[in-house]
Coordinates of C-alpha atoms in Angstrom, one line a residue:
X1 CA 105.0 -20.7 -187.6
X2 CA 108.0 -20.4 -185.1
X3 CA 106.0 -22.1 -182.3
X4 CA 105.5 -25.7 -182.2
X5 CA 101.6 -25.4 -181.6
X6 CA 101.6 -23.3 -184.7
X7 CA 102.8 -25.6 -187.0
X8 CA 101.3 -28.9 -185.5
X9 CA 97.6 -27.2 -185.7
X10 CA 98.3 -25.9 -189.6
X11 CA 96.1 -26.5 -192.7
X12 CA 96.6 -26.7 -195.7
X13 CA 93.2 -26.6 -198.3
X14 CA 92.7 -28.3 -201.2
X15 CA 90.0 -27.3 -201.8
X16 CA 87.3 -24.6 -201.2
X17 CA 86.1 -25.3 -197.4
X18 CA 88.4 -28.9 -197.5
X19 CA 91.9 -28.7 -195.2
X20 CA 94.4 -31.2 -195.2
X21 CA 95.6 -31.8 -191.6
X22 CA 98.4 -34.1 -189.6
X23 CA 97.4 -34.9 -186.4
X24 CA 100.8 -34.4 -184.2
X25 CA 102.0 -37.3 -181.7
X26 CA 103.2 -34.8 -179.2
X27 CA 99.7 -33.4 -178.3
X28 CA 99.0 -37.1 -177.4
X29 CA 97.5 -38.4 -173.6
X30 CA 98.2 -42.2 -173.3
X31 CA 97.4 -43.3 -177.1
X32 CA 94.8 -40.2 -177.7
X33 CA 95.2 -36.9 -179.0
X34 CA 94.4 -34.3 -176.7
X35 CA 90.8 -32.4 -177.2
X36 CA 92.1 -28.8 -176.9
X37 CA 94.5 -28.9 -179.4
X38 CA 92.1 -30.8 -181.8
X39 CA 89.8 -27.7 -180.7
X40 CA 92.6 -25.6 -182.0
X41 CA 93.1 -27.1 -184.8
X42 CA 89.6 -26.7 -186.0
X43 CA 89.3 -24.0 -184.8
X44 CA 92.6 -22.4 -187.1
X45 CA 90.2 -24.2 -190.0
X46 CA 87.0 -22.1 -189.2
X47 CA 88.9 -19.1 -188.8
X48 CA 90.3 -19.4 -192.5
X49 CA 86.7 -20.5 -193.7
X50 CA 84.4 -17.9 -192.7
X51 CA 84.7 -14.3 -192.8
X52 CA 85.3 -13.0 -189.1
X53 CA 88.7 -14.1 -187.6
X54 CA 88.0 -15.1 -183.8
X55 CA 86.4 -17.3 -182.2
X56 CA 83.8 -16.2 -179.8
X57 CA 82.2 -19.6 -179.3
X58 CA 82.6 -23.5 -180.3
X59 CA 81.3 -26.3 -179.3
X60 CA 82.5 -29.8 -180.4
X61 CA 81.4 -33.3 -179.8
X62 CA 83.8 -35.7 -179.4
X63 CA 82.8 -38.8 -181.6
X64 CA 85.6 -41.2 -181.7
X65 CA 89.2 -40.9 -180.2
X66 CA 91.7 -39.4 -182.5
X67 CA 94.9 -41.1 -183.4
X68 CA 98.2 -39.1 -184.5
X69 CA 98.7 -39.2 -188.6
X70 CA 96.4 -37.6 -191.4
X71 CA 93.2 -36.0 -191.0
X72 CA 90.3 -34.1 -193.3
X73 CA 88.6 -31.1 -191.8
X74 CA 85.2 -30.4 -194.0
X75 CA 83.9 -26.8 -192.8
X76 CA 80.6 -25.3 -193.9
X77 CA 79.4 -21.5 -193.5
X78 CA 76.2 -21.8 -191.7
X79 CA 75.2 -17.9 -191.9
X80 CA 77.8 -14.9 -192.4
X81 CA 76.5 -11.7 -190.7
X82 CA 77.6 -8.7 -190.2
X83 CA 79.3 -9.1 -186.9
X84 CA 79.3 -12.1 -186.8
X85 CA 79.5 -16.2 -188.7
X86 CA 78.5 -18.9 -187.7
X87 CA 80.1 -22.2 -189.4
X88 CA 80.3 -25.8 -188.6
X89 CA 83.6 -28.1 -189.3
X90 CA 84.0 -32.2 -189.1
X91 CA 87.3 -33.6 -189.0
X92 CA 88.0 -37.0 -190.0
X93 CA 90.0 -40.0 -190.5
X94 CA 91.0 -43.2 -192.3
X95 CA 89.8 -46.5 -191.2
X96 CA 92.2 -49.5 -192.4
X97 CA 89.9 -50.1 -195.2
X98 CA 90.5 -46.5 -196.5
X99 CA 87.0 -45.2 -195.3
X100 CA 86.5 -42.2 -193.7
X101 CA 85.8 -42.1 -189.6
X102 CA 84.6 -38.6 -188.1
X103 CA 85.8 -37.5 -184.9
X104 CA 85.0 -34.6 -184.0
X105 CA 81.9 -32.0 -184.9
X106 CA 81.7 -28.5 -184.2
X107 CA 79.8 -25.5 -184.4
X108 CA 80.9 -22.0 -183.7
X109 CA 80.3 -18.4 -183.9
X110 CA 83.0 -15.4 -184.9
X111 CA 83.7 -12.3 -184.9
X112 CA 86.5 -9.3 -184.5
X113 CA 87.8 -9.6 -181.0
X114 CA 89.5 -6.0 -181.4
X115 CA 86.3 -4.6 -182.4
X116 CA 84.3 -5.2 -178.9
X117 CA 83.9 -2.6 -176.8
X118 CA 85.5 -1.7 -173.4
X119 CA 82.6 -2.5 -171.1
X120 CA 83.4 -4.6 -168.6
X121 CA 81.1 -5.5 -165.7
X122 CA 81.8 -9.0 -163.9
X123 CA 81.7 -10.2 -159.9
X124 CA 84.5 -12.9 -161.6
X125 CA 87.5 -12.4 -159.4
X126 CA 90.9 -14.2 -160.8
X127 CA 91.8 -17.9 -159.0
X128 CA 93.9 -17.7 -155.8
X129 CA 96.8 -19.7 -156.8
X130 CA 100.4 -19.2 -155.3
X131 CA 103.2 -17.4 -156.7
X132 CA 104.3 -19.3 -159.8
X133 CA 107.5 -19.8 -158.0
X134 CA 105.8 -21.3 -155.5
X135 CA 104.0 -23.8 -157.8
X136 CA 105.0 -27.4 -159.1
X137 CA 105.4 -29.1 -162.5
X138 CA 105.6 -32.1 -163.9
X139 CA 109.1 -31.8 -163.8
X140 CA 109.5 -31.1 -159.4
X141 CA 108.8 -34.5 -158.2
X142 CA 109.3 -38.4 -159.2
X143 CA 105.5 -39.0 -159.9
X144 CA 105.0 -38.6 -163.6
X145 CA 101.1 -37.7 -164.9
X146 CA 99.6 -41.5 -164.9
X147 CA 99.9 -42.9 -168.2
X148 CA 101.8 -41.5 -171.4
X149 CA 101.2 -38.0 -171.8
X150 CA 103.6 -36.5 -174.3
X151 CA 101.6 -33.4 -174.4
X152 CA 103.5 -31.8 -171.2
X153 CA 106.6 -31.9 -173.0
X154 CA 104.7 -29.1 -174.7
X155 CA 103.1 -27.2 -172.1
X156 CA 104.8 -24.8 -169.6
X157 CA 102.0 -26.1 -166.3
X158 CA 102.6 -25.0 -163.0
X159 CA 100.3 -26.7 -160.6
X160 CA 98.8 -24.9 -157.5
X161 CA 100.0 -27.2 -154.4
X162 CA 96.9 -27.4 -152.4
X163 CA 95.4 -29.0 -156.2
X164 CA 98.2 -31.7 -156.0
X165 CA 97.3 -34.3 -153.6
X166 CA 96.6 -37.0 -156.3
X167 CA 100.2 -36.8 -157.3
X168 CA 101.2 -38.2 -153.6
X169 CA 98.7 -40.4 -153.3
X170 CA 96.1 -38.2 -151.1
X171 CA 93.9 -36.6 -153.5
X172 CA 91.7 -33.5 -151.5
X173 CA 88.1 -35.1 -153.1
X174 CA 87.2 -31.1 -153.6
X175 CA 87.5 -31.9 -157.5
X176 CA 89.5 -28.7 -158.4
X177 CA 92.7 -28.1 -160.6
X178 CA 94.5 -24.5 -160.5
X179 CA 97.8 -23.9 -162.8
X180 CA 99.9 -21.1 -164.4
X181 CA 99.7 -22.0 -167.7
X182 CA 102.2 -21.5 -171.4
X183 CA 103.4 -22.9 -174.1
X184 CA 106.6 -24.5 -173.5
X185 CA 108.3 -22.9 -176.6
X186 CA 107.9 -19.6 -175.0
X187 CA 104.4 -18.8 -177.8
X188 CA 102.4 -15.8 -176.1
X189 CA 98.5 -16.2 -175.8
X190 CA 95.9 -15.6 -178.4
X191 CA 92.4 -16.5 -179.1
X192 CA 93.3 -19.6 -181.0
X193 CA 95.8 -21.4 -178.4
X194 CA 93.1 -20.4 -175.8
X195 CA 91.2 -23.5 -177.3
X196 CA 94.2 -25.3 -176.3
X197 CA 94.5 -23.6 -172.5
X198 CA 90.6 -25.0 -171.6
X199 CA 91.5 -28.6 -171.9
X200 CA 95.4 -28.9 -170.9
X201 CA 95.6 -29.8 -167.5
X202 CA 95.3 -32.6 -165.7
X203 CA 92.0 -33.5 -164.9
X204 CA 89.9 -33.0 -161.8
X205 CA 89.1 -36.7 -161.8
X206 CA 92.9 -36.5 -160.4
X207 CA 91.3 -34.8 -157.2
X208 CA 88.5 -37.1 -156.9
X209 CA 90.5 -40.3 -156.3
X210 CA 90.5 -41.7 -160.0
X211 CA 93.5 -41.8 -162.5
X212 CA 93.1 -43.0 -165.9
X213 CA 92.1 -41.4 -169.5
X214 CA 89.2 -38.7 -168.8
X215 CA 87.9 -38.5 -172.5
X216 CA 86.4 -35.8 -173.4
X217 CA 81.8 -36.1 -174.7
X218 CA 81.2 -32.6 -175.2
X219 CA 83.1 -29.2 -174.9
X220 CA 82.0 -25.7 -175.4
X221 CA 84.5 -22.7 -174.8
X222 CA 84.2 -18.8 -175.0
X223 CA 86.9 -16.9 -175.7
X224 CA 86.1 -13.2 -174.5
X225 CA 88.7 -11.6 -175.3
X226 CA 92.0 -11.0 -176.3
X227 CA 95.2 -12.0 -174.0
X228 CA 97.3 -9.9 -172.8
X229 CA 101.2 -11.0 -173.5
X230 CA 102.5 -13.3 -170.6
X231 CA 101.4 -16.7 -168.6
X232 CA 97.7 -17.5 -167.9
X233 CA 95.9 -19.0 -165.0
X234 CA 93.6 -21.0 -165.3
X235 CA 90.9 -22.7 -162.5
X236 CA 89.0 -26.0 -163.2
X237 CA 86.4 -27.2 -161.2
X238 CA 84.0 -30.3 -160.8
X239 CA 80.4 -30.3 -158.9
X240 CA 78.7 -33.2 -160.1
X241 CA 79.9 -36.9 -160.6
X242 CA 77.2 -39.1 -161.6
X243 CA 76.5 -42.3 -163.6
X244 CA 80.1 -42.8 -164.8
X245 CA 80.3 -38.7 -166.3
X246 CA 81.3 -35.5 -164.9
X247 CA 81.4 -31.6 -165.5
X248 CA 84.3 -29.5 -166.4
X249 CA 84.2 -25.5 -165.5
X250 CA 87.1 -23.9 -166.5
X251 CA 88.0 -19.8 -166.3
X252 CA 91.6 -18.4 -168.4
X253 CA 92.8 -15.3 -166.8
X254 CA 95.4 -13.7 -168.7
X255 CA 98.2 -11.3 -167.1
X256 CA 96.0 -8.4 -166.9
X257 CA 93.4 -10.0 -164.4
X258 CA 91.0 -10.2 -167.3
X259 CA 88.9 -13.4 -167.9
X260 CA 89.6 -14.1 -171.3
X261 CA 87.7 -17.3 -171.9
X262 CA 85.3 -19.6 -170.1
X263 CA 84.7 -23.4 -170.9
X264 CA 82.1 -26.4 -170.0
X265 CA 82.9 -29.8 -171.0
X266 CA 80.8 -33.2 -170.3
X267 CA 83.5 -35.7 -169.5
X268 CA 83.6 -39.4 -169.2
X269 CA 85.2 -40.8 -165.1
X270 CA 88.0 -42.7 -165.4
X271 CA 86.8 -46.4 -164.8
X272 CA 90.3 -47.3 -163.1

């Protein structure tokens, strides 16, 4: 529990399938906690519930926003196979008149990473983003991430130039977001913080013209399999905005050129 995502996404149970939980300020954009890290977090609560440690796929509906402070996660074991379980989690928190307010629902499926086989057979080829020296962070220019985002303090983004024109005030329109990605702390990889990776940077809305909250309606990721030490790249892309939504395709490639998970999340457009 050296890392700071480690201990911000730990549960504690109180009882069988029932996790205590603190949602962490620093994983917050504007007054919201971020989606990937609450992914993480129930994810972390899955993979203690059900038999098979990894996840190989999630999918979570975003009900109502989170707010930092205390939170319930209620897991259930749907089916446990031989390969793989399948188990569904709800996490929740207290309105002012000390009822309970869900936020999230999820269902996923795991299994044992190390015990896939070596097969590989894609036509996925790795982004083509700059050297990472040749890449900007929050931290290169006077133009902050619109709105309060305390969640770069904790993220180590380096952001592909030619994905970087909403930050000058000439956004491309192409919809796209490229990035070497870490944890700030220095944390390597691993299936869990890949839950995290989907949903950390900025989003394409950026490149479309529109800056505001992008809040999350529905996100499934698949992690594929483990990453190899050292940074990540990921690529984001958006097709489609219609009727006030957009699409979210994100690829993680880890230091090894392998694609270690895949992601598609619903999104609501910025109404700035």
């Amino acid at each position: 529990m050296d890392s700071e995502f480690d201990r911000d996404t730990a549960v504690t149970l109180r009882e069988p399938g029932v996790y205590d939980a603190e949602l962490s300020a620093g994983w917050t954009i504007i007054h919201a906690v971020n989606g990937g890290y609450l992914l993480a977090l129930l994810g972390r609560a899955l993979g203690d519930a059900l038999p098979h440690p990894h996840p190989f796929t999630i999918s979570a509906h975003y009900l109502t926003p989170s707010v930092p402070g205390p939170a319930v996660v209620r897991t259930e074991t749907v089916r446990a196979g031989r390969t793989l379980s399948t188990g569904q989690a709800s996490l929740f928190q207290y309105a002012e008149d000390g009822t309970e307010v869900e936020r999230i629902r999820v269902l996923a499926s795991y299994g044992d990473l190390d015990a896939l086989p070596d097969d590989v057979r894609t036509t996925a080829k790795p982004p083509a983003i700059p050297p990472r020296e040749h890449c900007l962070g929050p931290g290169d220019g006077p133009a902050p991430i619109p709105g309060s985002s305390a969640i770069t303090e904790r993220l180590d983004i380096k952001l592909d130039p030619t994905t970087l024109g909403w930050a000058v005030g000439a956004p491309s329109g192409k919809g796209e977001m490229r990035a070497w990605f870490g944890l700030a702390d220095g944390r390597e990889p691993d299936p869990l913080s890949l839950l995290l990776t989907v949903d950390a940077l900025p989003p394409t809305s950026f490149e479309l013209g529109l800056t505001g909250w992008t809040p999350t309606v529905e996100l499934t990721a698949h992690i594929r399999c483990r990453p190899a030490p050292g940074p990540l790249r990921v690529s984001i892309t958006t097709r489609n905005l219609a009727g006030g939504f957009l699409e979210e395709d994100a690829e993680v490639w880890d230091s090894a050129d392998r694609l270690v998970a895949q992601s598609r999340q619903l999104a609501r457009a910025p109404r700035g």
